[in-house]
Tab-separated table of C-alpha atoms and ligand atoms in Angstrom:
chain	number	residue	atom	x	y	z
A	272	MET	CA	11.729	108.476	-84.042
A	273	GLU	CA	14.585	109.563	-86.095
A	274	THR	CA	17.548	109.196	-83.554
A	275	TYR	CA	18.464	112.637	-83.976
A	276	LYS	CA	15.163	113.842	-82.185
A	277	ARG	CA	16.054	111.900	-78.846
A	278	LEU	CA	18.948	114.432	-78.557
A	279	LEU	CA	16.884	117.626	-78.772
A	280	LEU	CA	14.448	115.795	-76.290
A	281	ASN	CA	17.082	115.003	-74.291
A	282	ASN	CA	17.919	118.645	-74.229
A	283	LYS	CA	14.679	119.684	-73.033
A	284	ALA	CA	14.813	117.475	-70.135
A	285	TRP	CA	18.501	118.530	-69.512
A	286	VAL	CA	17.296	122.445	-69.143
A	287	GLU	CA	14.845	121.400	-66.906
A	288	ASP	CA	16.914	119.405	-64.627
A	289	LYS	CA	19.419	122.186	-64.694
A	290	LEU	CA	16.624	125.037	-63.725
A	291	ASN	CA	15.053	122.635	-61.093
A	292	LEU	CA	18.378	122.441	-59.351
A	293	ARG	CA	19.462	125.949	-59.770
A	294	PRO	CA	17.084	128.612	-61.347
A	295	ASP	CA	19.905	130.879	-62.062
A	296	PHE	CA	21.877	127.888	-63.772
A	297	PHE	CA	21.880	129.577	-67.517
A	298	THR	CA	21.811	133.298	-66.274
A	299	LYS	CA	25.109	132.635	-64.273
A	300	SER	CA	26.776	130.415	-66.823
A	301	SER	CA	25.857	132.592	-69.735
A	302	GLY	CA	28.390	135.285	-68.625
A	303	VAL	CA	31.985	136.014	-69.345
A	304	GLN	CA	33.500	132.371	-69.137
A	305	LYS	CA	36.492	132.025	-66.657
A	306	PRO	CA	37.560	128.239	-67.243
A	307	GLU	CA	40.953	127.523	-65.126
A	308	PHE	CA	41.618	124.215	-67.572
A	309	LEU	CA	42.194	123.494	-70.772
A	310	TRP	CA	41.619	120.053	-71.850
A	311	ILE	CA	42.911	117.977	-75.069
A	312	GLY	CA	41.616	114.963	-75.660
A	313	CYS	CA	40.570	112.245	-78.023
A	314	SER	CA	37.661	112.726	-80.386
A	315	ASP	CA	36.531	109.093	-78.936
A	316	SER	CA	32.944	109.246	-78.222
A	317	ARG	CA	33.732	107.114	-75.287
A	318	VAL	CA	35.724	110.092	-73.700
A	319	PRO	CA	33.635	113.138	-72.470
A	320	ALA	CA	35.562	115.799	-70.991
A	321	GLU	CA	33.301	117.323	-69.091
A	322	GLU	CA	31.355	113.880	-67.717
A	323	VAL	CA	34.712	112.061	-66.878
A	324	THR	CA	35.951	115.097	-64.825
A	325	GLY	CA	32.378	116.057	-63.142
A	326	VAL	CA	32.759	119.960	-64.089
A	327	GLU	CA	29.837	122.199	-64.924
A	328	PRO	CA	29.630	124.337	-67.955
A	329	GLY	CA	32.619	127.082	-67.656
A	330	GLU	CA	34.844	125.111	-65.883
A	331	LEU	CA	36.674	123.486	-68.632
A	332	PHE	CA	38.098	124.872	-72.132
A	333	VAL	CA	38.094	121.673	-74.784
A	334	HIS	CA	39.696	121.245	-77.952
A	335	ARG	CA	39.869	117.326	-79.215
A	336	ASN	CA	41.132	115.741	-82.033
A	337	ILE	CA	41.796	112.159	-83.259
A	338	ALA	CA	44.504	110.760	-80.709
A	339	ASN	CA	44.601	113.647	-78.789
A	340	VAL	CA	47.995	115.114	-80.604
A	341	VAL	CA	49.576	118.637	-80.393
A	342	VAL	CA	50.832	119.479	-83.791
A	343	HIS	CA	52.990	122.640	-84.213
A	344	THR	CA	51.477	123.446	-87.522
A	345	ASP	CA	47.804	122.967	-86.404
A	346	PHE	CA	46.513	126.494	-86.536
A	347	ASN	CA	43.200	125.193	-84.808
A	348	MET	CA	44.930	123.735	-81.788
A	349	LEU	CA	47.199	126.212	-81.491
A	350	SER	CA	44.736	129.078	-81.678
A	351	VAL	CA	43.080	127.281	-78.575
A	352	VAL	CA	45.851	126.684	-76.752
A	353	GLN	CA	46.810	130.664	-77.321
A	354	TYR	CA	43.358	131.826	-76.233
A	355	ALA	CA	43.461	129.820	-73.243
A	356	VAL	CA	46.871	130.888	-72.226
A	357	GLU	CA	46.990	134.521	-73.059
A	358	VAL	CA	43.054	135.931	-72.796
A	359	LEU	CA	41.262	132.937	-70.689
A	360	LYS	CA	44.581	132.540	-68.252
A	361	VAL	CA	44.087	129.011	-67.759
A	362	ARG	CA	45.977	127.330	-64.690
A	363	HIS	CA	46.642	124.132	-66.144
A	364	ILE	CA	46.586	122.332	-69.456
A	365	ILE	CA	45.820	118.593	-69.482
A	366	VAL	CA	46.267	116.554	-72.308
A	367	CYS	CA	44.196	113.330	-71.866
A	368	GLY	CA	44.661	110.127	-74.206
A	369	HIS	CA	42.642	107.005	-73.672
A	370	TYR	CA	43.468	102.853	-73.736
A	371	GLY	CA	41.740	101.646	-76.552
A	372	CYS	CA	42.349	104.908	-79.076
A	373	GLY	CA	41.685	103.434	-82.627
A	374	GLY	CA	44.084	106.666	-83.564
A	375	ILE	CA	46.836	104.872	-81.923
A	376	LYS	CA	45.865	101.826	-83.372
A	377	ALA	CA	45.563	102.752	-86.725
A	378	ALA	CA	48.933	104.271	-86.610
A	379	MET	CA	50.470	101.204	-85.378
A	380	GLY	CA	49.274	99.599	-88.264
A	381	ARG	CA	49.763	99.729	-92.285
A	382	GLN	CA	46.547	99.818	-93.245
A	383	HIS	CA	45.927	102.964	-96.294
A	384	LEU	CA	43.556	105.304	-94.665
A	385	GLY	CA	43.760	108.453	-96.846
A	386	LEU	CA	43.883	111.540	-95.593
A	387	ILE	CA	44.188	110.460	-91.793
A	388	ASN	CA	47.357	108.721	-93.119
A	389	LYS	CA	49.089	112.260	-92.615
A	390	TRP	CA	47.616	112.927	-89.039
A	391	LEU	CA	48.428	109.855	-87.666
A	392	ARG	CA	51.874	110.071	-89.062
A	393	HIS	CA	52.782	111.993	-86.115
A	394	ILE	CA	51.921	109.198	-84.016
A	395	LYS	CA	54.233	107.170	-86.160
A	396	ASP	CA	57.254	109.182	-85.263
A	397	VAL	CA	56.346	109.001	-81.401
A	398	TYR	CA	56.707	105.280	-82.259
A	399	ARG	CA	60.004	105.827	-84.100
A	400	PHE	CA	61.338	107.694	-80.950
A	401	HIS	CA	60.852	104.869	-78.599
A	402	LYS	CA	60.989	102.369	-81.022
A	403	THR	CA	63.763	100.435	-78.916
A	404	GLU	CA	61.353	100.267	-76.141
A	405	LEU	CA	58.470	99.375	-77.629
A	406	GLU	CA	59.794	96.432	-79.657
A	407	ALA	CA	60.852	94.929	-76.295
A	408	ILE	CA	57.708	94.518	-75.823
A	409	PRO	CA	56.611	91.464	-76.727
A	410	ASP	CA	52.809	91.246	-75.886
A	411	GLU	CA	51.071	93.308	-78.549
A	412	ALA	CA	48.267	94.885	-76.327
A	413	LYS	CA	50.996	95.990	-73.731
A	414	ARG	CA	52.880	97.541	-76.558
A	415	TYR	CA	49.600	99.484	-77.860
A	416	GLU	CA	48.941	100.321	-74.387
A	417	ARG	CA	52.535	102.015	-74.029
A	418	LEU	CA	52.141	103.684	-77.020
A	419	ILE	CA	49.219	105.244	-76.019
A	420	GLU	CA	51.258	107.041	-72.936
A	421	LEU	CA	54.377	107.629	-74.456
A	422	ASN	CA	51.882	109.482	-77.167
A	423	VAL	CA	50.450	111.722	-74.537
A	424	ASP	CA	53.862	112.144	-72.994
A	425	GLU	CA	55.300	113.522	-76.214
A	426	GLN	CA	51.953	115.616	-76.599
A	427	VAL	CA	52.718	117.412	-73.193
A	428	HIS	CA	56.349	118.153	-74.154
A	429	HIS	CA	55.011	119.793	-77.221
A	430	LEU	CA	52.937	122.154	-75.581
A	431	ALA	CA	56.104	122.772	-73.120
A	432	GLU	CA	57.969	123.901	-76.702
A	433	LEU	CA	55.212	126.045	-77.698
A	434	SER	CA	56.414	130.447	-76.942
A	435	PHE	CA	53.657	131.438	-75.737
A	436	VAL	CA	53.581	128.533	-72.988
A	437	GLN	CA	56.952	129.518	-72.170
A	438	ARG	CA	56.038	133.663	-72.316
A	439	ALA	CA	53.450	133.094	-69.773
A	440	TRP	CA	55.570	130.760	-67.733
A	441	LYS	CA	58.167	133.551	-67.096
A	442	ASN	CA	55.774	136.438	-66.540
A	443	GLU	CA	53.283	134.699	-64.562
A	444	GLN	CA	54.372	131.210	-63.645
A	445	ARG	CA	51.644	129.112	-65.372
A	446	PRO	CA	50.294	127.210	-66.657
A	447	MET	CA	51.243	124.037	-65.679
A	448	LEU	CA	50.872	121.088	-67.904
A	449	HIS	CA	49.555	117.652	-67.087
A	450	GLY	CA	49.514	113.991	-69.492
A	451	TRP	CA	46.714	111.978	-68.334
A	452	ILE	CA	45.318	108.717	-69.451
A	453	TYR	CA	41.622	107.698	-69.346
A	454	ASP	CA	41.283	104.149	-68.843
A	455	ILE	CA	37.517	103.341	-70.989
A	456	HIS	CA	37.573	100.006	-69.158
A	457	THR	CA	37.557	101.054	-65.501
A	458	GLY	CA	36.672	105.099	-66.210
A	459	HIS	CA	39.436	105.986	-64.241
A	460	LEU	CA	41.826	108.641	-65.048
A	461	LYS	CA	45.635	108.466	-64.328
A	462	GLN	CA	48.108	111.254	-64.161
A	463	MET	CA	51.310	110.240	-66.341
A	464	THR	CA	53.345	113.329	-66.792
A	465	LYS	CA	53.368	116.711	-65.045
A	466	ILE	CA	55.597	119.474	-65.876
A	467	ASP	CA	55.684	122.789	-63.876
A	468	PRO	CA	55.907	126.164	-65.074
A	469	GLY	CA	59.147	126.801	-66.309
A	470	GLN	CA	60.889	123.333	-66.184
A	471	LEU	CA	61.502	122.837	-70.228
A	472	PRO	CA	62.644	119.429	-70.335
A	473	ASN	CA	64.914	119.866	-73.666
A	474	GLU	CA	66.368	123.290	-73.870
A	475	ILE	CA	66.775	123.206	-77.761
A	476	TYR	CA	63.012	124.386	-77.884
A	477	ALA	CA	63.895	127.113	-75.264
A	478	TYR	CA	63.048	130.681	-76.428
A	479	GLU	CA	63.995	133.986	-75.036
A	480	PHE	CA	61.932	137.165	-74.101
A	481	PRO	CA	62.781	140.595	-73.647
A	482	ASP	CA	62.272	141.587	-69.795
B	273	CO	CO1	41.577	107.899	-79.278
């Protein structure tokens, strides 16, 4: 059997399972979506957002890219965040990194990888901002873990720097911003960073809005 056919067969079994549990499963979830959370995670196949958080379809709005980066010129990510904040009115945005992230590993190295260098360059910037702290860690594995953590923290700060996040803070006191790490060795999620609505970490990035 071609490997891809397993996915289609799995889908049939999944539909049956869901309907056995709740006959209205699809009719109920096919209405308007009202997720409370936006998840920005890594594309890594070992970090399935809905599965590790135990949520049902309809609960999580999801954006994933290599190394869960929030890049200010990325219209894809910006569109997702703006829609989540202004239309879906999510209450929480979670940036989730993970130990063992290949994107972070590659950004720590010097191998030329073509186009992806341009993407990973944003992580090299995070390294540069925290070079003193990182290079004081003698153990390479520990330094790698720390950069994974610092990257999540940096990306959460980038969310706080977005004008439409700040406007929602001012007008509706949401969303709360979170930085989490998923440990692929244990399956556990760990909270790293939390920014309450209105708590902009650096005023350089503050915008003013007319009342
Ligand atoms: Co990754």
